[in-house]
């Protein structure tokens, strides 16, 4: 299978150390034996810190996004380092490059591309571009709940949600640099228009990548 995996920066660089990069490199390396893998990594807290400085300098939102993109690419470089020979050594800056680098039969790791969306959208566009069979979005929550699980103990995880319902859920969410909440609207539009099978799952435990792949965890987005 051709799989695009997005890993939120809030997961991979949560602790400001190498551990999650190494753990993910091991699991991604094992998946590479059977699948063709593309990875998109987010910026996490370092991106938000840098964006805040840019915003305080009156940088403007697109420049703030641009700073965020640079940080996602730094995280991509670290994951490439952790993957060693399993990864193509350069970070693609656009989707054509991602496709080109994938001819090496190595894992391609990228960060952001251009302003006005998050790496969730990069993952969805990349999945369209390379005609992926599956998009796995690893984030810091278990999937989509019926209400905020941080505020409500009885919140229930949705096993499935249609793209249309996701859009309704996302309609009033913030789209400023560094604050593309839970899942971004561009991503969901791509998923819907191209019928991309997508799973959102908790990536705080890297082995969850395998669990998501086996359909054991997360919320499946039905592209309709
Ligand atoms: P993300 O928001 O995708 O990373 O990128 P994150 O913070 O790791 O995401 P989660 O919350 O853990 O899932 C960081 C910032 O970089 C800019 C945006 O400002 C985004 O908030 N960015 C990223 C872009 O403008 N374009 C891109 O293609 C990617």
Short mmCIF file of C-alpha atoms and ligand atoms in Angstrom, two decimals:
data_model
loop_
_atom_site.label_atom_id
_atom_site.label_comp_id
_atom_site.label_asym_id
_atom_site.label_seq_id
_atom_site.Cartn_x
_atom_site.Cartn_y
_atom_site.Cartn_z
CA UNK A 1 0.00 0.00 0.00
CA UNK A 2 1.00 3.59 -0.54
CA UNK A 3 0.49 5.38 2.77
CA UNK A 4 0.82 9.02 3.81
CA UNK A 5 1.38 9.47 7.54
CA UNK A 6 1.16 12.88 9.15
CA UNK A 7 2.72 13.23 12.59
CA UNK A 8 1.80 16.33 14.60
CA UNK A 9 4.70 18.35 15.94
CA UNK A 10 2.89 18.33 19.25
CA UNK A 11 3.76 14.62 19.33
CA UNK A 12 7.14 14.23 17.73
CA UNK A 13 8.79 17.16 19.49
CA UNK A 14 6.62 17.24 22.59
CA UNK A 15 9.61 16.64 24.88
CA UNK A 16 12.35 18.52 23.01
CA UNK A 17 14.46 15.42 22.72
CA UNK A 18 15.33 12.67 20.22
CA UNK A 19 13.21 9.86 21.63
CA UNK A 20 10.02 10.11 19.55
CA UNK A 21 12.05 10.65 16.38
CA UNK A 22 13.89 7.42 17.12
CA UNK A 23 10.73 5.50 18.07
CA UNK A 24 8.93 6.63 14.93
CA UNK A 25 11.96 5.87 12.79
CA UNK A 26 11.90 2.28 13.99
CA UNK A 27 8.22 1.75 13.25
CA UNK A 28 8.31 3.56 9.92
CA UNK A 29 11.39 1.54 8.95
CA UNK A 30 9.52 -1.70 9.66
CA UNK A 31 6.50 -0.55 7.61
CA UNK A 32 8.76 0.30 4.69
CA UNK A 33 9.34 -3.40 4.05
CA UNK A 34 5.72 -3.84 2.94
CA UNK A 35 4.50 -0.36 2.09
CA UNK A 36 5.48 2.79 0.30
CA UNK A 37 5.59 5.49 2.97
CA UNK A 38 5.41 9.28 2.84
CA UNK A 39 5.60 11.23 6.11
CA UNK A 40 4.57 14.81 6.85
CA UNK A 41 5.68 16.26 10.18
CA UNK A 42 4.24 19.27 11.98
CA UNK A 43 5.91 22.07 13.88
CA UNK A 44 4.63 21.67 17.42
CA UNK A 45 5.49 24.07 20.24
CA UNK A 46 8.75 25.29 18.64
CA UNK A 47 6.71 26.45 15.62
CA UNK A 48 4.23 28.22 17.88
CA UNK A 49 7.10 29.89 19.81
CA UNK A 50 8.69 31.17 16.61
CA UNK A 51 5.34 32.27 15.20
CA UNK A 52 4.66 34.24 18.37
CA UNK A 53 7.94 36.12 17.97
CA UNK A 54 7.14 36.85 14.31
CA UNK A 55 3.66 38.04 15.25
CA UNK A 56 5.09 40.31 17.97
CA UNK A 57 7.31 41.77 15.25
CA UNK A 58 4.13 42.51 13.25
CA UNK A 59 5.19 39.96 10.67
CA UNK A 60 1.69 39.41 9.27
CA UNK A 61 -0.08 36.05 9.16
CA UNK A 62 1.45 34.73 5.94
CA UNK A 63 4.95 35.47 7.23
CA UNK A 64 4.06 33.80 10.50
CA UNK A 65 2.92 30.73 8.54
CA UNK A 66 6.19 30.86 6.62
CA UNK A 67 8.17 30.77 9.85
CA UNK A 68 6.02 27.82 10.97
CA UNK A 69 6.82 26.01 7.71
CA UNK A 70 10.55 26.41 8.34
CA UNK A 71 10.15 24.78 11.74
CA UNK A 72 8.17 21.86 10.28
CA UNK A 73 11.06 21.33 7.86
CA UNK A 74 13.54 21.28 10.72
CA UNK A 75 11.47 18.54 12.34
CA UNK A 76 11.42 16.70 9.01
CA UNK A 77 15.22 16.90 8.91
CA UNK A 78 15.44 15.36 12.37
CA UNK A 79 13.18 12.48 11.38
CA UNK A 80 15.25 11.91 8.23
CA UNK A 81 18.34 11.79 10.46
CA UNK A 82 16.66 9.21 12.69
CA UNK A 83 15.57 7.11 9.68
CA UNK A 84 19.10 6.98 8.24
CA UNK A 85 19.25 4.98 5.02
CA UNK A 86 15.52 4.29 5.12
CA UNK A 87 14.81 7.92 4.22
CA UNK A 88 15.53 10.04 1.19
CA UNK A 89 18.09 12.55 2.53
CA UNK A 90 16.37 15.78 1.44
CA UNK A 91 13.14 17.44 2.56
CA UNK A 92 10.86 18.07 -0.44
CA UNK A 93 9.53 21.62 -0.57
CA UNK A 94 6.60 20.76 -2.81
CA UNK A 95 4.58 17.79 -4.04
CA UNK A 96 6.49 17.31 -7.29
CA UNK A 97 9.70 16.95 -5.34
CA UNK A 98 8.02 14.49 -2.97
CA UNK A 99 7.00 12.34 -5.91
CA UNK A 100 10.45 12.62 -7.48
CA UNK A 101 12.22 11.64 -4.24
CA UNK A 102 9.91 8.66 -3.80
CA UNK A 103 11.40 7.02 -6.88
CA UNK A 104 14.39 6.28 -4.63
CA UNK A 105 12.26 3.63 -2.88
CA UNK A 106 13.01 5.31 0.40
CA UNK A 107 10.68 7.00 2.86
CA UNK A 108 10.03 10.62 1.88
CA UNK A 109 9.70 13.03 4.82
CA UNK A 110 8.43 16.57 4.38
CA UNK A 111 7.09 19.43 6.43
CA UNK A 112 4.91 22.32 5.25
CA UNK A 113 4.61 23.75 1.76
CA UNK A 114 2.95 27.18 1.62
CA UNK A 115 1.05 29.51 3.98
CA UNK A 116 -2.62 29.33 4.92
CA UNK A 117 -2.96 25.74 6.02
CA UNK A 118 -1.43 23.21 8.38
CA UNK A 119 0.53 20.03 7.79
CA UNK A 120 -2.81 18.15 7.97
CA UNK A 121 -3.61 19.77 4.63
CA UNK A 122 -0.14 18.96 3.29
CA UNK A 123 -0.80 15.32 4.14
CA UNK A 124 -4.16 15.35 2.36
CA UNK A 125 -2.82 17.11 -0.76
CA UNK A 126 0.17 14.77 -0.82
CA UNK A 127 -2.20 11.80 -0.55
CA UNK A 128 -4.05 13.15 -3.60
CA UNK A 129 -0.86 13.88 -5.46
CA UNK A 130 0.70 10.44 -5.01
CA UNK A 131 -2.66 8.63 -5.16
CA UNK A 132 -2.19 7.17 -1.70
CA UNK A 133 -4.35 4.25 -0.59
CA UNK A 134 -4.51 5.56 2.95
CA UNK A 135 -3.87 8.73 4.96
CA UNK A 136 -3.11 8.30 8.65
CA UNK A 137 -3.19 11.50 10.68
CA UNK A 138 -1.43 11.06 14.02
CA UNK A 139 -2.39 13.73 16.48
CA UNK A 140 -2.44 14.31 20.24
CA UNK A 141 -6.02 13.11 20.75
CA UNK A 142 -7.67 9.74 20.12
CA UNK A 143 -9.81 10.98 17.24
CA UNK A 144 -13.00 13.01 16.95
CA UNK A 145 -15.18 13.16 20.06
CA UNK A 146 -18.80 14.23 20.29
CA UNK A 147 -17.68 16.94 22.75
CA UNK A 148 -14.38 18.26 24.13
CA UNK A 149 -12.81 15.34 26.05
CA UNK A 150 -10.72 17.76 28.11
CA UNK A 151 -13.88 19.35 29.48
CA UNK A 152 -16.36 16.47 29.50
CA UNK A 153 -15.61 13.11 31.10
CA UNK A 154 -18.47 11.41 29.25
CA UNK A 155 -17.21 12.49 25.80
CA UNK A 156 -17.55 9.64 23.28
CA UNK A 157 -15.10 8.93 20.47
CA UNK A 158 -16.64 8.69 17.01
CA UNK A 159 -15.48 5.54 15.20
CA UNK A 160 -16.54 7.09 11.89
CA UNK A 161 -17.44 10.55 10.70
CA UNK A 162 -18.33 11.75 7.23
CA UNK A 163 -16.22 14.50 5.69
CA UNK A 164 -19.37 16.62 5.47
CA UNK A 165 -19.96 16.32 9.22
CA UNK A 166 -16.29 17.11 9.89
CA UNK A 167 -16.68 20.29 7.86
CA UNK A 168 -19.65 21.34 9.97
CA UNK A 169 -17.61 20.64 13.10
CA UNK A 170 -14.66 22.69 11.80
CA UNK A 171 -16.68 25.58 10.39
CA UNK A 172 -16.19 27.96 13.33
CA UNK A 173 -12.58 26.99 14.18
CA UNK A 174 -9.60 29.35 14.09
CA UNK A 175 -7.26 29.49 11.07
CA UNK A 176 -4.47 31.73 12.33
CA UNK A 177 -0.81 30.74 12.03
CA UNK A 178 0.03 28.16 14.67
CA UNK A 179 -3.61 27.53 15.57
CA UNK A 180 -5.08 25.31 12.88
CA UNK A 181 -7.23 23.38 15.29
CA UNK A 182 -7.74 19.60 15.44
CA UNK A 183 -7.98 19.13 11.66
CA UNK A 184 -7.97 21.78 9.01
CA UNK A 185 -10.69 22.56 6.53
CA UNK A 186 -8.45 22.35 3.45
CA UNK A 187 -7.48 18.83 4.46
CA UNK A 188 -11.07 17.70 4.79
CA UNK A 189 -11.99 19.23 1.43
CA UNK A 190 -9.20 17.26 -0.26
CA UNK A 191 -10.28 14.07 1.47
CA UNK A 192 -13.84 14.57 0.29
CA UNK A 193 -13.11 15.53 -3.30
CA UNK A 194 -10.66 12.67 -3.86
CA UNK A 195 -12.24 9.98 -1.69
CA UNK A 196 -9.11 9.50 0.39
CA UNK A 197 -9.51 6.90 3.11
CA UNK A 198 -8.34 8.66 6.27
CA UNK A 199 -7.81 7.66 9.88
CA UNK A 200 -7.19 10.13 12.69
CA UNK A 201 -5.50 8.51 15.70
CA UNK A 202 -3.48 9.31 18.80
CA UNK A 203 0.21 9.38 17.92
CA UNK A 204 1.57 9.88 21.41
CA UNK A 205 2.32 6.15 21.36
CA UNK A 206 4.24 5.47 18.14
CA UNK A 207 3.00 1.85 18.03
CA UNK A 208 -0.43 3.36 17.44
CA UNK A 209 0.65 3.82 13.86
CA UNK A 210 0.38 0.03 13.50
CA UNK A 211 -2.89 -0.05 15.44
CA UNK A 212 -4.36 2.63 13.19
CA UNK A 213 -3.18 0.77 10.11
CA UNK A 214 -4.91 -2.37 11.39
CA UNK A 215 -8.12 -0.43 12.01
CA UNK A 216 -8.00 -0.97 15.77
CA UNK A 217 -8.04 2.66 16.90
CA UNK A 218 -8.96 6.17 15.85
CA UNK A 219 -11.74 7.85 13.90
CA UNK A 220 -12.21 6.93 10.25
CA UNK A 221 -13.23 9.82 7.97
CA UNK A 222 -15.70 8.59 5.38
CA UNK A 223 -15.09 10.72 2.27
CA UNK A 224 -18.69 11.73 1.58
P1 LIG B 1 1.27 22.55 11.98
O1 LIG B 1 0.15 23.33 12.62
O2 LIG B 1 0.90 21.68 10.90
O3 LIG B 1 2.07 21.75 13.00
O4 LIG B 1 2.38 23.56 11.46
P2 LIG B 1 1.69 21.29 14.46
O5 LIG B 1 1.64 22.50 15.33
O6 LIG B 1 2.66 20.30 14.77
O7 LIG B 1 0.30 20.62 14.35
P3 LIG B 1 -0.35 19.74 15.48
O8 LIG B 1 -1.21 20.72 16.25
O9 LIG B 1 0.71 19.13 16.31
O10 LIG B 1 -1.15 18.75 14.68
C1 LIG B 1 2.84 24.63 12.24
C2 LIG B 1 2.46 25.94 11.59
O11 LIG B 1 3.19 26.14 10.37
C3 LIG B 1 2.40 26.80 9.41
C4 LIG B 1 1.07 27.11 10.10
O12 LIG B 1 1.14 28.38 10.70
C5 LIG B 1 1.00 26.02 11.16
O13 LIG B 1 0.14 26.37 12.24
N1 LIG B 1 2.24 25.97 8.20
C6 LIG B 1 2.51 24.63 8.21
C7 LIG B 1 1.84 26.56 7.00
O14 LIG B 1 1.55 27.75 6.95
N2 LIG B 1 1.77 25.79 5.86
C8 LIG B 1 2.06 24.47 5.84
O15 LIG B 1 2.00 23.83 4.77
C9 LIG B 1 2.41 23.88 7.08
#
